[in-house]
Short mmCIF file of C-alpha atoms in Angstrom, two decimals:
data_model
loop_
_atom_site.label_atom_id
_atom_site.label_comp_id
_atom_site.label_asym_id
_atom_site.label_seq_id
_atom_site.Cartn_x
_atom_site.Cartn_y
_atom_site.Cartn_z
CA MET I 1 62.01 150.11 96.34
CA HIS I 2 63.78 146.67 97.04
CA SER I 3 66.16 145.43 99.58
CA PRO I 4 69.75 146.27 98.74
CA SER I 5 71.85 143.25 97.39
CA GLU I 6 75.59 142.72 96.78
CA ASP I 7 75.07 144.01 93.14
CA ASP I 8 73.72 147.28 94.51
CA LEU I 9 76.83 148.02 96.50
CA VAL I 10 79.57 150.39 94.96
CA GLY I 11 83.00 151.13 96.32
CA LYS I 12 84.94 148.92 98.61
CA TYR I 13 83.04 145.84 99.79
CA CYS I 14 84.00 142.40 100.86
CA ARG I 15 81.63 139.71 101.66
CA PHE I 16 84.38 137.64 103.40
CA LYS I 17 84.87 140.05 106.23
CA GLU I 18 83.08 140.46 109.45
CA ASN I 19 82.28 144.01 108.37
CA PRO I 20 81.61 143.85 104.57
CA LEU I 21 81.78 147.58 104.22
CA ASP I 22 85.19 147.89 105.97
CA ASP I 23 87.24 150.67 104.47
CA ALA I 24 89.96 148.17 103.54
CA GLY I 25 87.54 146.45 101.22
CA CYS I 26 89.06 143.02 100.27
CA SER I 27 92.67 143.85 101.00
CA ILE I 28 94.55 141.34 103.04
CA THR I 29 94.24 143.11 106.35
CA ASN I 30 91.45 145.04 107.97
CA GLY I 31 92.89 148.58 107.61
CA VAL I 32 95.56 150.52 105.71
CA LEU I 33 97.73 151.61 108.43
CA SER I 34 100.94 149.52 108.84
CA ASP I 35 101.83 147.56 112.14
CA THR I 36 103.51 144.35 113.14
CA THR I 37 100.35 142.14 113.04
CA LYS I 38 99.29 143.42 109.61
CA SER I 39 102.84 142.71 108.44
CA LYS I 40 102.66 139.24 109.63
CA GLU I 41 99.25 138.71 108.19
CA VAL I 42 100.63 139.80 104.70
CA SER I 43 103.72 137.60 105.24
CA ASN I 44 101.43 134.58 106.01
CA THR I 45 99.27 135.23 102.97
CA ILE I 46 102.40 135.45 100.65
CA ASN I 47 103.69 132.21 102.26
CA ALA I 48 100.38 130.63 101.48
CA MET I 49 100.36 131.77 97.90
CA HIS I 50 103.90 130.64 97.47
CA ALA I 51 103.01 127.16 98.89
CA LEU I 52 100.28 126.83 96.26
CA GLY I 53 102.43 127.76 93.40
CA PHE I 54 100.90 131.23 92.67
CA VAL I 55 103.98 133.34 93.37
CA GLU I 56 107.75 132.85 93.84
CA ARG I 57 110.29 134.70 95.75
CA VAL I 58 113.21 136.25 94.12
CA GLY I 59 115.38 137.64 96.68
CA ARG I 60 113.34 139.76 98.87
CA LYS I 61 110.83 140.38 96.17
CA VAL I 62 107.81 138.36 95.09
CA ARG I 63 106.94 137.43 91.57
CA ILE I 64 103.72 136.14 90.25
CA THR I 65 104.05 132.78 88.39
CA SER I 66 102.18 131.82 85.11
CA PHE I 67 100.11 129.52 87.29
CA GLY I 68 99.40 132.42 89.58
CA ILE I 69 98.37 134.65 86.55
CA ARG I 70 95.96 131.87 85.34
CA PHE I 71 94.44 131.73 88.83
CA ALA I 72 94.09 135.65 88.90
CA GLN I 73 92.42 135.51 85.49
CA ALA I 74 90.12 132.63 86.21
CA GLU I 75 86.47 133.24 87.03
CA TYR I 76 85.30 132.13 90.36
CA GLY I 77 82.73 129.29 90.46
CA THR I 78 83.86 127.72 87.07
CA ALA I 79 85.38 124.43 86.05
CA ASP I 80 88.77 126.33 85.23
CA MET I 81 89.08 127.73 88.83
CA GLN I 82 88.21 124.25 90.32
CA ALA I 83 90.83 122.76 88.20
CA ILE I 84 93.45 125.36 89.26
CA ILE I 85 92.52 124.80 93.05
CA LYS I 86 92.70 121.06 92.53
CA LYS I 87 96.28 121.32 91.30
CA ALA I 88 97.48 124.01 93.56
CA VAL I 89 96.69 122.35 96.87
CA LEU I 90 98.81 119.50 95.74
CA ASN I 91 101.86 121.58 95.24
CA TYR I 92 102.41 121.91 99.06
CA GLY I 93 104.35 119.35 100.80
CA PRO I 94 102.33 118.99 104.11
CA VAL I 95 99.20 118.53 102.00
CA VAL I 96 100.85 115.65 100.19
CA GLY I 97 101.86 114.14 103.56
CA VAL I 98 98.42 114.46 104.96
CA MET I 99 96.83 112.57 102.03
CA TYR I 100 99.43 109.83 102.23
CA SER I 101 98.64 109.36 105.76
CA LEU I 102 95.07 108.45 104.73
CA SER I 103 96.13 106.05 101.96
CA ASN I 104 94.94 103.09 103.97
CA TYR I 105 91.40 104.29 103.32
CA ASN I 106 89.39 104.19 100.07
CA PRO I 107 87.21 106.89 98.41
CA GLY I 108 83.86 106.93 100.34
CA ASP I 109 85.54 106.09 103.77
CA ILE I 110 85.10 108.28 106.82
CA PHE I 111 88.10 109.43 108.74
CA ASN I 112 88.55 111.48 111.91
CA VAL I 113 90.95 114.41 112.04
CA SER I 114 92.52 113.07 115.21
CA GLU I 115 94.07 110.44 112.86
CA ILE I 116 96.03 113.13 111.02
CA ASN I 117 99.46 114.20 112.42
CA VAL I 118 101.18 117.23 111.02
CA GLY I 119 104.17 119.18 112.23
CA TYR I 120 107.85 118.75 112.80
CA PRO I 121 109.33 115.67 114.38
CA SER I 122 110.04 115.65 118.07
CA PRO I 123 113.07 113.52 118.81
CA THR I 124 114.15 113.36 122.41
CA GLU I 125 117.65 114.90 122.26
CA TYR I 126 119.76 116.18 125.18
CA VAL I 127 122.76 118.40 124.87
CA GLU I 128 125.11 120.04 127.27
CA TYR I 129 124.61 123.88 126.95
CA ASN I 130 126.20 126.40 129.26
CA GLY I 131 126.91 123.87 131.89
CA SER I 132 123.46 122.20 131.92
CA MET I 133 121.81 119.30 130.11
CA VAL I 134 119.00 120.63 128.05
CA GLU I 135 116.47 118.88 126.02
CA LEU I 136 116.14 120.47 122.66
CA SER I 137 112.77 121.63 121.35
CA ALA I 138 112.83 120.78 117.66
CA GLY I 139 109.22 119.54 117.31
CA SER I 140 105.86 121.41 116.75
CA THR I 141 103.51 122.35 119.55
CA GLU I 142 99.92 120.90 119.70
CA ASP I 143 98.54 124.44 119.07
CA SER I 144 100.61 124.82 116.02
CA ASN I 145 99.61 121.49 114.73
CA THR I 146 96.03 122.18 115.01
CA ARG I 147 96.18 125.35 113.13
CA THR I 148 98.27 123.74 110.45
CA LYS I 149 95.71 120.69 110.26
CA SER I 150 92.79 123.02 109.91
CA CYS I 151 94.27 124.89 107.16
CA ILE I 152 95.24 121.83 105.31
CA LEU I 153 91.79 120.30 105.74
CA ALA I 154 90.25 123.51 104.23
CA TRP I 155 92.53 123.37 101.29
CA LEU I 156 91.62 119.66 100.50
CA THR I 157 87.94 120.52 100.78
CA GLN I 158 88.19 123.21 98.33
CA GLY I 159 90.30 120.82 96.06
CA GLY I 160 87.48 118.19 96.30
CA TYR I 161 89.71 115.51 97.86
CA ILE I 162 87.84 115.42 100.99
CA LYS I 163 84.41 116.86 102.39
CA PRO I 164 82.95 117.48 105.82
CA VAL I 165 80.43 114.83 106.69
CA ARG I 166 78.11 117.08 108.77
CA PHE I 167 77.94 119.99 106.55
CA THR I 168 75.24 120.34 103.86
CA PRO I 169 76.83 122.01 100.73
CA SER I 170 75.14 124.17 98.18
CA ASN I 171 74.20 122.62 94.86
CA SER I 172 77.20 123.76 92.96
CA PRO I 173 79.14 121.02 91.16
CA TYR I 174 82.48 122.76 92.33
CA PRO I 175 83.59 122.22 95.85
CA HIS I 176 85.16 125.67 96.15
CA ILE I 177 81.71 127.05 95.80
CA ALA I 178 79.72 124.22 97.29
CA TYR I 179 81.61 124.30 100.63
CA ARG I 180 82.51 128.09 100.57
CA ASP I 181 80.36 128.95 103.69
CA TYR I 182 82.19 126.10 105.68
CA ILE I 183 85.61 127.29 104.47
CA ASN I 184 85.00 130.88 105.25
CA SER I 185 83.32 130.16 108.75
CA GLU I 186 85.20 131.50 111.69
CA HIS I 187 85.44 128.25 113.38
CA ARG I 188 85.64 124.93 111.45
CA MET I 189 84.95 122.38 114.12
CA GLU I 190 84.11 119.45 111.97
CA GLN I 191 85.83 116.38 113.07
CA VAL I 192 84.85 113.88 110.51
CA TYR I 193 85.36 113.94 106.97
CA GLU I 194 84.84 111.66 103.91
CA ILE I 195 87.53 110.84 101.38
CA VAL I 196 86.34 111.73 97.85
CA GLU I 197 89.35 110.87 95.83
CA PHE I 198 93.12 110.51 96.17
CA PRO I 199 95.59 112.72 94.22
CA ASN I 200 97.90 111.31 91.56
CA ALA I 201 100.98 113.50 91.45
CA GLU I 202 104.51 112.10 91.03
CA ILE I 203 106.54 115.21 92.13
CA THR I 204 105.99 117.66 95.01
CA ASP I 205 106.53 120.90 93.55
CA ARG I 206 106.56 123.07 96.81
CA PRO I 207 108.17 120.96 99.48
CA LEU I 208 109.28 122.63 102.79
CA ASN I 209 112.54 124.26 101.80
CA TYR I 210 115.69 124.47 103.84
CA ASP I 211 114.68 127.68 105.49
CA ASN I 212 111.52 126.06 106.73
CA LEU I 213 112.66 122.75 108.32
CA THR I 214 112.46 123.91 111.77
CA LYS I 215 110.02 125.85 113.66
CA MET I 216 110.31 129.39 114.93
CA ASN I 217 112.21 128.75 118.15
CA PHE I 218 112.31 132.30 119.29
CA CYS I 219 108.73 131.89 120.48
CA LEU I 220 109.69 129.59 123.36
CA ARG I 221 109.43 132.35 125.97
CA GLU I 222 107.22 131.11 128.64
CA ASN I 223 107.69 128.65 131.65
CA GLY I 224 111.38 129.10 131.89
CA GLN I 225 111.97 128.00 128.39
CA SER I 226 114.67 130.62 127.57
CA VAL I 227 117.41 128.07 128.14
CA VAL I 228 115.68 125.72 125.99
CA ARG I 229 115.23 128.26 123.27
CA GLU I 230 118.84 129.38 123.34
CA ALA I 231 120.12 125.88 123.17
CA THR I 232 117.71 124.93 120.15
CA MET I 233 118.62 127.95 118.27
CA PHE I 234 122.35 127.25 118.88
CA PHE I 235 121.94 123.98 117.38
CA GLU I 236 119.31 124.84 114.74
CA THR I 237 121.61 124.91 111.70
CA LYS I 238 122.63 121.30 112.44
CA ILE I 239 118.95 120.38 112.65
CA LYS I 240 118.12 122.03 109.43
CA ASN I 241 121.21 120.39 107.75
CA ARG I 242 120.40 116.79 108.92
CA ARG I 243 116.65 117.29 107.86
CA PHE I 244 117.80 118.68 104.54
CA ALA I 245 120.09 115.69 104.20
CA ILE I 246 117.40 113.22 104.79
CA LEU I 247 115.18 114.70 102.28
CA PHE I 248 117.99 115.08 99.68
CA LEU I 249 118.87 111.38 100.03
CA LEU I 250 115.25 110.31 99.87
CA ASN I 251 114.79 112.20 96.75
CA LEU I 252 117.90 110.62 95.37
CA ALA I 253 116.37 107.20 96.22
CA PHE I 254 113.11 108.27 94.44
CA GLN I 255 114.98 109.25 91.23
CA ASN I 256 117.04 105.95 91.20
CA LYS I 257 113.73 104.03 91.81
CA THR I 258 115.23 102.48 94.72
CA ALA I 259 115.12 102.46 98.54
CA ILE I 260 117.59 103.71 101.10
CA SER I 261 118.52 102.19 104.43
CA LEU I 262 118.11 104.04 107.66
CA SER I 263 121.72 103.00 108.47
CA ASP I 264 123.04 104.35 105.12
CA ILE I 265 121.43 107.85 105.99
CA ILE I 266 123.12 107.74 109.33
CA ASP I 267 126.51 106.92 107.77
CA VAL I 268 126.37 109.88 105.54
CA LEU I 269 125.45 112.17 108.37
CA LYS I 270 128.46 110.78 110.38
CA GLU I 271 130.92 111.47 107.60
CA ASP I 272 130.69 115.15 108.48
CA GLU I 273 129.60 115.42 112.12
CA ASP I 274 130.16 119.09 112.24
CA LYS I 275 127.41 119.75 109.79
CA PHE I 276 124.92 117.15 110.72
CA VAL I 277 125.34 115.52 114.15
CA VAL I 278 124.09 117.36 117.30
CA SER I 279 124.87 114.56 119.59
CA GLU I 280 126.16 111.04 118.95
CA GLU I 281 124.25 109.62 121.99
CA ASP I 282 121.22 107.75 120.79
CA LEU I 283 121.79 108.98 117.24
CA GLU I 284 119.95 106.17 115.69
CA GLU I 285 117.02 106.74 117.71
CA THR I 286 117.09 110.43 116.92
CA ILE I 287 117.32 109.88 113.08
CA SER I 288 114.55 107.20 113.42
CA THR I 289 112.25 110.19 114.54
CA GLU I 290 113.77 112.70 112.27
CA ILE I 291 112.88 110.70 109.14
CA GLU I 292 109.26 111.71 109.66
CA ILE I 293 110.29 115.23 108.35
CA ALA I 294 109.70 113.45 104.91
CA PHE I 295 105.81 113.52 105.45
CA MET I 296 105.76 117.15 106.30
CA ALA I 297 107.97 117.94 103.37
CA GLY I 298 105.97 115.98 100.84
CA ILE I 299 108.12 112.83 100.16
CA PRO I 300 106.17 110.17 102.10
CA PHE I 301 107.76 106.73 102.22
CA ILE I 302 107.02 103.07 102.77
CA LYS I 303 109.00 101.19 105.55
CA ARG I 304 110.60 97.83 104.43
CA TYR I 305 112.64 95.50 106.57
CA MET I 306 115.24 93.34 104.75
CA ASN I 307 118.03 91.26 106.32
CA GLY I 308 117.28 92.88 109.68
CA LYS I 309 117.61 96.48 108.23
CA LEU I 310 115.10 99.05 107.86
CA TYR I 311 114.73 100.56 104.33
CA LEU I 312 112.75 103.59 103.10
CA GLN I 313 111.01 103.44 99.82
CA PRO I 314 109.84 107.01 98.59
CA THR I 315 106.50 107.13 97.05
CA LYS I 316 107.03 110.72 95.44
CA GLY I 317 109.83 112.94 94.56
CA LEU I 318 110.61 116.71 95.49
CA ASN I 319 111.32 119.67 93.43
CA LEU I 320 115.08 119.84 94.39
CA ASN I 321 115.28 123.58 93.38
CA GLU I 322 112.66 124.47 95.88
CA LEU I 323 114.16 122.16 98.61
CA GLU I 324 117.48 123.83 98.29
CA VAL I 325 116.20 127.51 98.89
CA GLY I 326 118.34 128.70 101.78
CA ALA I 327 120.63 125.77 102.13
CA PRO I 328 124.40 126.38 102.67
CA GLN I 329 126.29 125.63 99.46
CA ASP I 330 128.90 123.58 101.46
CA VAL I 331 125.96 121.29 102.55
CA ILE I 332 124.62 121.09 99.00
CA ASN I 333 128.07 120.35 97.68
CA PHE I 334 128.74 117.60 100.21
CA LEU I 335 125.40 115.92 99.38
CA ASN I 336 125.81 116.21 95.58
CA GLN I 337 128.65 113.65 95.70
CA TYR I 338 125.91 110.94 96.15
CA SER I 339 124.27 111.97 93.10
CA TYR I 340 126.75 110.63 90.76
#
């Protein structure tokens, strides 16, 4: 007799689960009975597949893309699979922003994860709400940033753009195999990575769309944050509108191979304050922070100062169709007047 191996197992089996013989097999969730936790896990998985370009949403349905079909049909541990992963991770806006934040390095250089910042901008913005002055909470929390950063680093490792310094890979030539044990580990605690190569993509195909330009503010429950939550949700549409406008105008500048000044962006927002302006007080300072949404969305820019004015020079463009998902038509119509 010989010891059983993976090849000896029949029926449901999944090497990636804590219990490989779980009845759920390699389903997305551990179990087949529906509950809210499993629904959220399924939703998160679909979101990830959408970000990578494997599926697209059509109303309330999900449709696999031709790129997703190629991924599903590719054999794991092959050059074709590696090429798919390499392209897929660059579809997602936040991944593009992270790699741009490391652009002052060269291949072979080492960086610490503490140098990477992901998440929504956090402008200091006070509003009067129900008789009280409230500071809005439009930025990401540290916990959320940590989770997002961990995911992005894992994707970039599989894509072959970076590698953890203190992990010994297998001898596979393909990063998605060589670093599989690290990627699938329960806790990825590596803080130091080496840059392998930089991507070369001109357009970010899956930027954050309108629906995803703010965090889920209904989660602000503890420590007396109910008023902050209510006020932030009350102004959420304006926050989304102004962030969408910033990205739209930056993309327009990219298409025209030019730069756009911060003051011009502010002037556009002030043309329809009902749509875009939460508070006129310290508006320039607020928008100076809000423009950082560009890096999260996948349209990084270079700052240039000319004649005492700040100009933003986008280095990449966005898939406008994806960016506009969920955006109100009147906001799109307003901004489209600047396209001509």
